[in-house]
Coordinates of C-alpha atoms in Angstrom, one line a residue:
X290 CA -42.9 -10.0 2.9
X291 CA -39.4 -8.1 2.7
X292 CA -36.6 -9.9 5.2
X293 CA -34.4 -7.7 7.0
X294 CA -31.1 -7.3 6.0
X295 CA -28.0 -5.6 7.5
X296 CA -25.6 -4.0 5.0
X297 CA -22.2 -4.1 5.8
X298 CA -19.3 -2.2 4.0
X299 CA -15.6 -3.1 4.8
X300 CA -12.6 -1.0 4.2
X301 CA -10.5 -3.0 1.0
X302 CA -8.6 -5.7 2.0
X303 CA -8.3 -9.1 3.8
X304 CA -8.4 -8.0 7.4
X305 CA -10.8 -5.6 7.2
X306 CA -13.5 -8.0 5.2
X307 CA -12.6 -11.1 7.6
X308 CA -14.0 -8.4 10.2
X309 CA -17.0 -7.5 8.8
X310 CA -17.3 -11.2 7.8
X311 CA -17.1 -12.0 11.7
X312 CA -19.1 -9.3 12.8
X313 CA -21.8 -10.7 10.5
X314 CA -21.6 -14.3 11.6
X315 CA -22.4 -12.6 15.2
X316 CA -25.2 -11.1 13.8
X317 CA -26.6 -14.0 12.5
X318 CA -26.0 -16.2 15.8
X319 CA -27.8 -13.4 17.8
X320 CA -30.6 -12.7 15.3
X321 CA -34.0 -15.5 15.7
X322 CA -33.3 -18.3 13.0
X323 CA -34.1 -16.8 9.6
X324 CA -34.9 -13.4 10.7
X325 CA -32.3 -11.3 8.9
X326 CA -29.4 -11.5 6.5
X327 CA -26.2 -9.9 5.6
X328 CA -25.1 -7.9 2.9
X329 CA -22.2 -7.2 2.2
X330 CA -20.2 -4.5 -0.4
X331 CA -16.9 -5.2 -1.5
X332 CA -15.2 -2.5 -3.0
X333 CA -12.7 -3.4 -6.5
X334 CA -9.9 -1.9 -8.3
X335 CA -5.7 -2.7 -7.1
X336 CA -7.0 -4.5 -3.9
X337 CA -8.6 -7.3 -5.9
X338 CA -6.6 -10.5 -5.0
X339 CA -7.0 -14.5 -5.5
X340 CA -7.1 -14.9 -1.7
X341 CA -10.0 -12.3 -1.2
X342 CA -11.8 -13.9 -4.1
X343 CA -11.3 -17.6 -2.6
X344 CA -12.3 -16.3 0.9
X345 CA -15.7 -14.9 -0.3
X346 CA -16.3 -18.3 -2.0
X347 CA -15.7 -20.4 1.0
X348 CA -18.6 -18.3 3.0
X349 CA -20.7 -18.1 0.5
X350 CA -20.7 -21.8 0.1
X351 CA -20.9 -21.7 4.0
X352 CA -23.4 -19.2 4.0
X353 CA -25.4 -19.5 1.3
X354 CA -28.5 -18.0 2.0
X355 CA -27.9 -15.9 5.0
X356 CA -24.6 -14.1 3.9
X357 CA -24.0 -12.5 0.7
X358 CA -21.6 -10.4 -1.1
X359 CA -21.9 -7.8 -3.3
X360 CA -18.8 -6.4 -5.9
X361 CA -18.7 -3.1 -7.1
X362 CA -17.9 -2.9 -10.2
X363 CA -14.5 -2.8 -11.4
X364 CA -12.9 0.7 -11.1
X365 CA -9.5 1.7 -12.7
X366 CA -7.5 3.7 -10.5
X367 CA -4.0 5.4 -11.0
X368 CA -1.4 3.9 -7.7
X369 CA 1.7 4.6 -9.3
X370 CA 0.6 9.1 -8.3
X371 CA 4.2 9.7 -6.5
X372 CA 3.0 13.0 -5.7
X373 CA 0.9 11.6 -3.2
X374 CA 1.1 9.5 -0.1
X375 CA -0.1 5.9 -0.4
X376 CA -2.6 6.8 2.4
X377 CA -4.1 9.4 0.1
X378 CA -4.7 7.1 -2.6
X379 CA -5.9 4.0 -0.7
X380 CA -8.9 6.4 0.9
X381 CA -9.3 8.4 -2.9
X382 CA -10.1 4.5 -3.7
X383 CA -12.5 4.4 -1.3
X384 CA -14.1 7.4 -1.8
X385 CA -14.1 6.8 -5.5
X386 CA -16.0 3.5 -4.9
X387 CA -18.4 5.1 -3.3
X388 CA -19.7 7.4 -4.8
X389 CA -19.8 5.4 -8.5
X390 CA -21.5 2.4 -6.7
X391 CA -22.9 2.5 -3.1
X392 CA -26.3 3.9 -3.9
X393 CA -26.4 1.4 -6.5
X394 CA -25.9 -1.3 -4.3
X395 CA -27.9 -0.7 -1.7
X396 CA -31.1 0.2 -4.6
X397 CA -30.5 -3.2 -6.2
X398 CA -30.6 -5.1 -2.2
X399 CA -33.9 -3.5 -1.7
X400 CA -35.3 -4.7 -4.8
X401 CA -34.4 -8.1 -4.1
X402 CA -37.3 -8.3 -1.6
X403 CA -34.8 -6.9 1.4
X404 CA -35.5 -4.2 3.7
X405 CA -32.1 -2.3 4.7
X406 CA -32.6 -2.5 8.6
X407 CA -29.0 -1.0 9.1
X408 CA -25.5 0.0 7.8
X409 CA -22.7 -0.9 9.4
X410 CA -19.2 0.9 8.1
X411 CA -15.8 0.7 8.2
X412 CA -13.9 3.7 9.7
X413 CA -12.4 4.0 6.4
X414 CA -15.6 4.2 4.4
X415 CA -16.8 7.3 6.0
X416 CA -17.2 8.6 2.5
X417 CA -21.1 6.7 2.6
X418 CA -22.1 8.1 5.6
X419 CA -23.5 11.1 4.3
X420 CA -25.5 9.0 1.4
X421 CA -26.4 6.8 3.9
X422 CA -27.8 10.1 6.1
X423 CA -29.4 11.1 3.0
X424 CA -31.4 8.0 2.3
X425 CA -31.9 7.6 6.1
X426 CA -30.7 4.3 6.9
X427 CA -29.5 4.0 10.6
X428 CA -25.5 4.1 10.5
X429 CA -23.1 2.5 12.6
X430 CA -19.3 2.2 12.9
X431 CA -17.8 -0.9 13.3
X432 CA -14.7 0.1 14.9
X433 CA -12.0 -3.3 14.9
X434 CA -9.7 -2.0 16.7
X435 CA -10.0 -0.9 21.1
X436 CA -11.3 1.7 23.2
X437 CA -8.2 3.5 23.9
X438 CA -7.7 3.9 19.9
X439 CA -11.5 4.7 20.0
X440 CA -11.3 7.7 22.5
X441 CA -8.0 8.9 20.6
X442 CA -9.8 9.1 17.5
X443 CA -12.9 10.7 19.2
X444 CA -10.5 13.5 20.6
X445 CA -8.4 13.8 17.7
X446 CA -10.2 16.7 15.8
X447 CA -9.5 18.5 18.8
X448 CA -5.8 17.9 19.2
X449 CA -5.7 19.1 15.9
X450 CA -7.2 22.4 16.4
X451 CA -4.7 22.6 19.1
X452 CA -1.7 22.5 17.6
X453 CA -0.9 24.4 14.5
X454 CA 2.7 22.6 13.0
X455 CA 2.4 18.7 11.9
X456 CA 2.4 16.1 14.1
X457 CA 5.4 14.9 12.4
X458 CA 7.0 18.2 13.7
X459 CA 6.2 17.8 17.1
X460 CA 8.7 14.7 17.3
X461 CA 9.4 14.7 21.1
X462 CA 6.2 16.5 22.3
X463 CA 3.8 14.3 24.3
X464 CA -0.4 14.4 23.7
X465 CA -2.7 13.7 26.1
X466 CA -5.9 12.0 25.4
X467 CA -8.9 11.4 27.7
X468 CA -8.7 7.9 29.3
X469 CA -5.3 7.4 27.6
X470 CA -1.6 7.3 29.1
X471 CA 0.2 10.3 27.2
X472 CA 1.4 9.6 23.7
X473 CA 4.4 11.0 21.6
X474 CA 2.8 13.0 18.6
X475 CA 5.0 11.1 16.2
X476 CA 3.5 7.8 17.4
X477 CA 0.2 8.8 15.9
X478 CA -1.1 7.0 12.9
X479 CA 1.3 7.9 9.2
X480 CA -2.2 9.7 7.5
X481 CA -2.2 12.2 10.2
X482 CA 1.6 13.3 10.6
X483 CA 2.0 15.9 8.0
X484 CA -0.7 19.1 7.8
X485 CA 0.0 19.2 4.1
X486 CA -1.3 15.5 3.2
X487 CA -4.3 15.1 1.6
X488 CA -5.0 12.1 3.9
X489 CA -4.9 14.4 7.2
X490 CA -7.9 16.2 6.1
X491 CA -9.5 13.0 5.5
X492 CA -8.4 11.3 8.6
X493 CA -9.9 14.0 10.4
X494 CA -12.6 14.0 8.5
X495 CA -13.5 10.2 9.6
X496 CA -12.8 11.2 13.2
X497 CA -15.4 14.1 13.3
X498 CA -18.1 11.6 11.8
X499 CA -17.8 9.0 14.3
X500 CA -19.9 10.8 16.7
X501 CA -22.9 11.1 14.1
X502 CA -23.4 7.7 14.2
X503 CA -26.5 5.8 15.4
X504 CA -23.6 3.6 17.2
X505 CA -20.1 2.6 17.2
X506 CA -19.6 -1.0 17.6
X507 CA -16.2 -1.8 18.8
X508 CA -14.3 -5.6 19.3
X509 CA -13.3 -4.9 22.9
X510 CA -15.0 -5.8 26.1
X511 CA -15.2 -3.2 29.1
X512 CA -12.9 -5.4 31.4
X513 CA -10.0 -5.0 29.4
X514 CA -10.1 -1.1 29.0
X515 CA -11.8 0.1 31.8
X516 CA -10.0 3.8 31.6
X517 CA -11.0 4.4 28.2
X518 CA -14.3 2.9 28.2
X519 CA -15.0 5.2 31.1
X520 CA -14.0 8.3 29.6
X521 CA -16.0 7.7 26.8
X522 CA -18.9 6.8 28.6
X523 CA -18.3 10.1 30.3
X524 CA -18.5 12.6 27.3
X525 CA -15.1 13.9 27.9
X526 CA -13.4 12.6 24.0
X527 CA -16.3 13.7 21.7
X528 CA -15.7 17.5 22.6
X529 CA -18.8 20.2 21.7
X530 CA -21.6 17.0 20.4
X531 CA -23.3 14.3 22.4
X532 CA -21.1 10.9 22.4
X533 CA -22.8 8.3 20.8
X534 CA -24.0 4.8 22.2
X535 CA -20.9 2.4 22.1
X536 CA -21.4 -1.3 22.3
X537 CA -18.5 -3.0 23.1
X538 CA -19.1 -6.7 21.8
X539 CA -15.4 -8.2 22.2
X540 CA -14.1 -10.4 21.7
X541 CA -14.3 -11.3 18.4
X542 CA -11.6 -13.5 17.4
X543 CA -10.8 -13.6 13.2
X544 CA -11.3 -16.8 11.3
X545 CA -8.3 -18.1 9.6
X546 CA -8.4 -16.9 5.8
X547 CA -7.2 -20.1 4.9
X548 CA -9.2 -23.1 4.4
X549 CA -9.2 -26.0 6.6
X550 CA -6.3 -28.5 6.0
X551 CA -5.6 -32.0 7.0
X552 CA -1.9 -31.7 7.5
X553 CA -0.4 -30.4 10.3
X554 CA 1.8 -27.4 10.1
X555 CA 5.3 -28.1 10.7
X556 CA 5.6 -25.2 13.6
X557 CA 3.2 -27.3 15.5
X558 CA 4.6 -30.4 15.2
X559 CA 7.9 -28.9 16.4
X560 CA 5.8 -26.9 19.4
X561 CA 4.8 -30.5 20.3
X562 CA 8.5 -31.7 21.0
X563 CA 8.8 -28.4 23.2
X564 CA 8.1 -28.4 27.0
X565 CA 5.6 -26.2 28.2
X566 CA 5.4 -22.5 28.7
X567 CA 9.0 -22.1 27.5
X568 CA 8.4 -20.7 23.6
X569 CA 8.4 -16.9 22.8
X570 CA 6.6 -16.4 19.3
X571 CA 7.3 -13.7 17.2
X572 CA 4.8 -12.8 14.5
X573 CA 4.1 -9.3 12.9
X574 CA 1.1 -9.6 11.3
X575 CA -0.1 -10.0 7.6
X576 CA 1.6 -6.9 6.7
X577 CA 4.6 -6.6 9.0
X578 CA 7.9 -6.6 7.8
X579 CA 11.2 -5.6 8.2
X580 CA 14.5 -4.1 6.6
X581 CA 16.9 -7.1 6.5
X582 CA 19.6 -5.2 8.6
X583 CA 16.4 -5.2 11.1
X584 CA 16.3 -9.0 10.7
X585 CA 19.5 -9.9 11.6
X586 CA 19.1 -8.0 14.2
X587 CA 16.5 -9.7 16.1
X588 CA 18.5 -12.9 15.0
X589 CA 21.2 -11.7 16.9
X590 CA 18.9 -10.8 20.1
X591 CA 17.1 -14.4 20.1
X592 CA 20.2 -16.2 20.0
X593 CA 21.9 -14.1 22.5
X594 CA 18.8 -14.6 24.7
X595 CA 18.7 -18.2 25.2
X596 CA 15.2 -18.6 24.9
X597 CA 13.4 -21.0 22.4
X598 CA 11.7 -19.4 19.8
X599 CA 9.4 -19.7 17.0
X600 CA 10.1 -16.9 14.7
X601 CA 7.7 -15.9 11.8
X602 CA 10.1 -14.1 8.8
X603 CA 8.0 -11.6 6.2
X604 CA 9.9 -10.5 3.0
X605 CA 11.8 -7.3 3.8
X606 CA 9.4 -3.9 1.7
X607 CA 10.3 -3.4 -1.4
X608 CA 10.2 0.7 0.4
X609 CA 13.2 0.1 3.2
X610 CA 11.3 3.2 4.9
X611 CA 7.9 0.8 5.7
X612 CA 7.4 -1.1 8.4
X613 CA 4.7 -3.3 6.3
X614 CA 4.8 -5.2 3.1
X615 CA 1.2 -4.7 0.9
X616 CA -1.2 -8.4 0.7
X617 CA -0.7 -7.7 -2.9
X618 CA 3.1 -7.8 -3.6
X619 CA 5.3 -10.3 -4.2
X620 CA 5.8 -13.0 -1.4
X621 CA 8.9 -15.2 -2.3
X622 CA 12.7 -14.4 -1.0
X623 CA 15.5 -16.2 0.6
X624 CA 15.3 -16.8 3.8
X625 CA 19.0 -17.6 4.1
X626 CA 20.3 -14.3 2.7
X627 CA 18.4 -12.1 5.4
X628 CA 19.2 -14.2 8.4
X629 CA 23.0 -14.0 9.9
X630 CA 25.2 -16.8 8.3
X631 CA 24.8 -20.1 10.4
X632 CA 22.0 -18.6 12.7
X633 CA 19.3 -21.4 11.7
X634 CA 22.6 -24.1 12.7
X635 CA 23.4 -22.4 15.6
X636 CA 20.1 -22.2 17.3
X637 CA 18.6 -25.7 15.8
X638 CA 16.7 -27.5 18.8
X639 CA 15.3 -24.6 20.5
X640 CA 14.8 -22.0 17.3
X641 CA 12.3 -22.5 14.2
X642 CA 11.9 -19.6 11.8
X643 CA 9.0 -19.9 9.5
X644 CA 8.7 -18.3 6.2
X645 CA 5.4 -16.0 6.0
X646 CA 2.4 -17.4 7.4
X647 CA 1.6 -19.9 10.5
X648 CA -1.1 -20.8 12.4
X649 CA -1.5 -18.1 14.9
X650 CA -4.3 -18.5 16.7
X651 CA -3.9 -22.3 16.9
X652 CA 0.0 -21.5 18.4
X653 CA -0.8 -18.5 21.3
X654 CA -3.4 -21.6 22.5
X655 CA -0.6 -24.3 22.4
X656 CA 0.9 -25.5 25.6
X657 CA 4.5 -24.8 24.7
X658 CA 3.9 -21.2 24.4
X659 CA 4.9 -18.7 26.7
X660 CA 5.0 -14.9 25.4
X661 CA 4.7 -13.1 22.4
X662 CA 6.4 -10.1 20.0
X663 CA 3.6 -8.8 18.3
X664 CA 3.4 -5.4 16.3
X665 CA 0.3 -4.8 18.9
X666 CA -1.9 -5.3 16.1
X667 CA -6.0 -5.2 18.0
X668 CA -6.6 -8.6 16.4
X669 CA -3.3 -9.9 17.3
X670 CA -3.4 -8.5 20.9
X671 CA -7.1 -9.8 21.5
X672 CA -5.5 -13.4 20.1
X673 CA -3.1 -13.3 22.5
X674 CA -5.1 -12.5 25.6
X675 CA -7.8 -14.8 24.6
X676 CA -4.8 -17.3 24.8
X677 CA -3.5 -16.1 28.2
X678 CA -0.2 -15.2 26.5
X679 CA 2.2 -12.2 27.9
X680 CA 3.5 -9.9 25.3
X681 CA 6.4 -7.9 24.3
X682 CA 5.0 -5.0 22.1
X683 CA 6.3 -3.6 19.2
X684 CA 4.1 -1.5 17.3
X685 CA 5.0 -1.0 13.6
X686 CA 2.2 1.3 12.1
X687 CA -1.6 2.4 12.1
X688 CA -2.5 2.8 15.8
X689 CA -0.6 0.4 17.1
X690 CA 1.5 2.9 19.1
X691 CA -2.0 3.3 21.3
X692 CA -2.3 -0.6 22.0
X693 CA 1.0 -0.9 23.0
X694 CA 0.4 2.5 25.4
X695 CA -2.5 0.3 26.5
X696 CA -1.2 -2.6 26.7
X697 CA 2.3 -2.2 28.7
X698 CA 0.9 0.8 31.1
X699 CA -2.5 0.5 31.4
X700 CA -3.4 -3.3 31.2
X701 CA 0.3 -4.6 32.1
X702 CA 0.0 -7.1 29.9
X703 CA 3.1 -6.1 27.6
X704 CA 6.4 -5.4 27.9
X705 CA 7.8 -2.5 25.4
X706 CA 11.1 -2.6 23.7
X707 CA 13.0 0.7 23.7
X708 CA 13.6 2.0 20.3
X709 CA 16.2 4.1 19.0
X710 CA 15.5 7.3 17.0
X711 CA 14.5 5.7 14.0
X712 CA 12.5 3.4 15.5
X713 CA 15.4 0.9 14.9
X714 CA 15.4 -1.8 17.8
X715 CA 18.9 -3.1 18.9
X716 CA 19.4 -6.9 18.8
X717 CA 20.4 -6.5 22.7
X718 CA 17.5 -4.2 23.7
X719 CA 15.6 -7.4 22.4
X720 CA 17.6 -10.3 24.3
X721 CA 16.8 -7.5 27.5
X722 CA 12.9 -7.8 26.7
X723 CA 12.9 -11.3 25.7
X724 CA 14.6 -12.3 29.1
X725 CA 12.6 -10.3 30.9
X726 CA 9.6 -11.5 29.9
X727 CA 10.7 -15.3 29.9
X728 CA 12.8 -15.6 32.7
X729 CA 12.2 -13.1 35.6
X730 CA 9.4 -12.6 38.0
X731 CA 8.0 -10.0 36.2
X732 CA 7.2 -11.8 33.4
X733 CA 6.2 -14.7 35.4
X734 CA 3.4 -11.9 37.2
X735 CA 2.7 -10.6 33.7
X736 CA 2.2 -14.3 33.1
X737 CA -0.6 -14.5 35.7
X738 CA -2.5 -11.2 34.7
X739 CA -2.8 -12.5 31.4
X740 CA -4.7 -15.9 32.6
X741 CA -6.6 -14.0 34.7
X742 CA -7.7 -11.5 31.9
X743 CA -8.2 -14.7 29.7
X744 CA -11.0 -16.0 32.1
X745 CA -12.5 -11.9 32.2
X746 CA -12.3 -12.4 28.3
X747 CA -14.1 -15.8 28.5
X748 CA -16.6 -14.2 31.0
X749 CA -17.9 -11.1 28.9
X750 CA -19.9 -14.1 27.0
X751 CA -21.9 -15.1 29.8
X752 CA -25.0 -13.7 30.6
X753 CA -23.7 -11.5 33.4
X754 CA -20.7 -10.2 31.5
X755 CA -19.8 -7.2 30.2
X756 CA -20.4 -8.1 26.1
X757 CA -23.6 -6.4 24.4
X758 CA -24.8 -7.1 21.0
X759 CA -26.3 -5.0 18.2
X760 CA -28.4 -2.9 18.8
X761 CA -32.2 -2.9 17.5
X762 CA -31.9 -0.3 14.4
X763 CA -35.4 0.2 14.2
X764 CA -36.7 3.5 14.7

């Protein structure tokens, strides 16, 4: 007898496969014992990388007969196409991978004595939705980011038919979004600024798709957005179709890609030596990074500030015009050339920058921490309210302009910094924020919000909470 199995296909990449990865562990927990297994594709070409590669090995050896992974075979793909945006080519990858080696895949998992009970994709692998239609397997969306991002990119299509110039041209005009405060058109996501970019159409194009889905499963949980979640629930941001059924199953917090290790990270032992509450942690995610005149300026607005700090440093983009570095370039640089001379002296005892990577989920749940400056990333934020941490927000790229609408007027959870024109952020518009957040009564109120959301967060597990799980996809 064939054993179910759910296929799930991850956008390239290390965050987007630790999602699906997670997503598949829940799966598995909620599934009877031996009842189903998961499948997953991993796409190949420039994204390949020896952390991806060691990842899938440590599940599989965790997993090994209830998760596996399948590679496409290895695709050659021209990157270096300067007539094209880098969105463009990261979803021509995609689309490429796809339709050389999705059918493929999913004919050689039924032959090994599986039957596909469902397909779960990533927003960015639209492109097998239509194959998937086609050899009618139930489709869902697994959508990692929140509901307010959700309902944006529900309504989105429509926005677009509603304006006729490029977002990019419409600098200082304001959207409005069901369930959503109002957002500058420049703060939408880079594929979908300029008309004339290949990516537009196909952002678009993965918008309009959503609601065709048997489902869209999304790491949120209906405490924490309430406006959006309504609106969607509603029918009022998929415009002229039915909305699909949305389970919000939040929240899912990512395992570490890094293996296990018995030695405690330095940032850690210094947290240990700090008193409680009093540390403001500054991480951008895996990808963001700034210019070093950028750099020095938060330098300058942490020491100003007063406040202890524990400060994660990226390498400044090769591309000063990015706010992110790529998982695949080059790591190493010296950290004293993009700090101000003497700031590491001058702020010994109460600062610590780290170089690249720490622990973040183990520090936004350590005692000495008090607030965060994140980029507003949906994995970082859910990380930080899990933790009951306050945030500043400073969102860098993707949608992260929505969560930090979200976060700072919606939820309250979040402070925003005010940035200049360019986006720049002034090193005393950052001491402003960082006080405010660490040493005023509204951040000690934000403070409490964020506990209390912490325990809703802890809640939507229980029985009477707000989580659901998957969906039977039997038909």
């Amino acid at each position: 007898m064939k054993k179910d199995t759910v296929v799930l296909y991850p956008a390239p990449g290390m965050g987007h496969i630790i999602s699906m990865v997670e997503l598949g562990k829940l799966i598995l927990r909620h599934s009877p014992p031996n009842s189903i297994t998961i499948s997953i594709l991993i796409t190949t070409g420039p994204y390949e990388t020896p952390a991806i590669t060691s990842y899938i090995t440590r599940i599989s050896h965790t997993y090994p007969r209830s998760i596996t992974f399948h590679r496409f075979p290895h695709l050659s793909v021209d990157t270096d196409d300067c007539s094209r945006s880098r969105a463009a080519i990261q979803f021509d990858i995609i689309r490429l991978n796809t339709l050389h080696h999705f059918s493929h895949s999913l004919h050689h998992i039924a032959q090994t004595d599986h039957h596909i009970r469902a397909l779960v994709i990533d927003f960015f692998c639209t492109s097998a939705f239509p194959i998937a239609a086609q050899l009618r397997i139930p489709t869902y969306y697994f959508y990692t980011s929140g509901a307010s991002a959700l309902a944006a990119f529900f309504y989105l299509p429509k926005i677009g038919e509603q304006v006729d110039k490029s977002f990019k041209d419409l600098a200082s005009t304001y959207l409005h979004f069901p369930g959503l405060p109002k957002l500058l058109a420049s703060h939408l996501p880079e594929p979908v600024l300029d008309r004339n970019d290949p990516a537009y159409g196909d952002f678009i194009y993965f918008c309009s798709h959503l609601s065709k889905a048997d489902g869209v499963i999304v790491n949120t949980f209906e405490d924490l957005e309430p406006i959006p979640v309504r609106a969607i629930a509603d029918g009022c941001c998929v415009v002229e179709a039915p909305t699909p059924p949305v389970y919000y199953i939040g929240p899912i917090i990512l395992d570490s890609i890094d293996e296990e290790v018995e030695k405690k990270h330095e940032c850690l032992v210094w947290l240990d030596e700090q008193p409680n509450g009093s540390v403001l942690f500054l991480c951008f995610g895996s990808r963001g990074s700034f210019s070093e005149a950028q750099v020095r300026e938060i330098a300058i607005g942490l020491e100003r500030s007063e406040q202890r700090f524990l400060w994660v440093v990226r390498a400044p983009p090769r591309n000063t015009n990015l706010k992110q570095v790529s998982e695949y370039e080059e790591k190493d640089f010296d950290l004293n050339k993009v700090l101000p001379d003497g700031f590491v002296e001058r702020t010994k005892g109460r600062g610590l920058v780290v170089k690249e990577w720490a622990p973040q989920v183990e520090v936004l749940n350590h005692k000495a921490v008090g607030g965060f400056v994140s980029h507003c990333g949906w994995n970082s934020t859910l990380e930080a309210l899990v933790a009951g941490v306050p945030m500043i927000a400073w969102p860098l790229y993707a949608e992260q302009h929505l969560n930090r609408a979200a976060l700072v007027e919606d939820m309250k959870m979040a402070i925003g910094v005010e940035m200049e024109e360019d986006e720049f952020v002034s090193g005393s518009e950052l001491e402003r924020r960082v006080r405010e957040l660490m040493a005023s009564e509204k951040g000690r109120e934000m403070r409490e919000r964020s506990i209390e959301m912490r325990e809703r967060a802890l809640k939507a597990w229980e029985e009477q909470g707000s989580t659901t799980f998957l969906p039977k996809a039997d038909k």
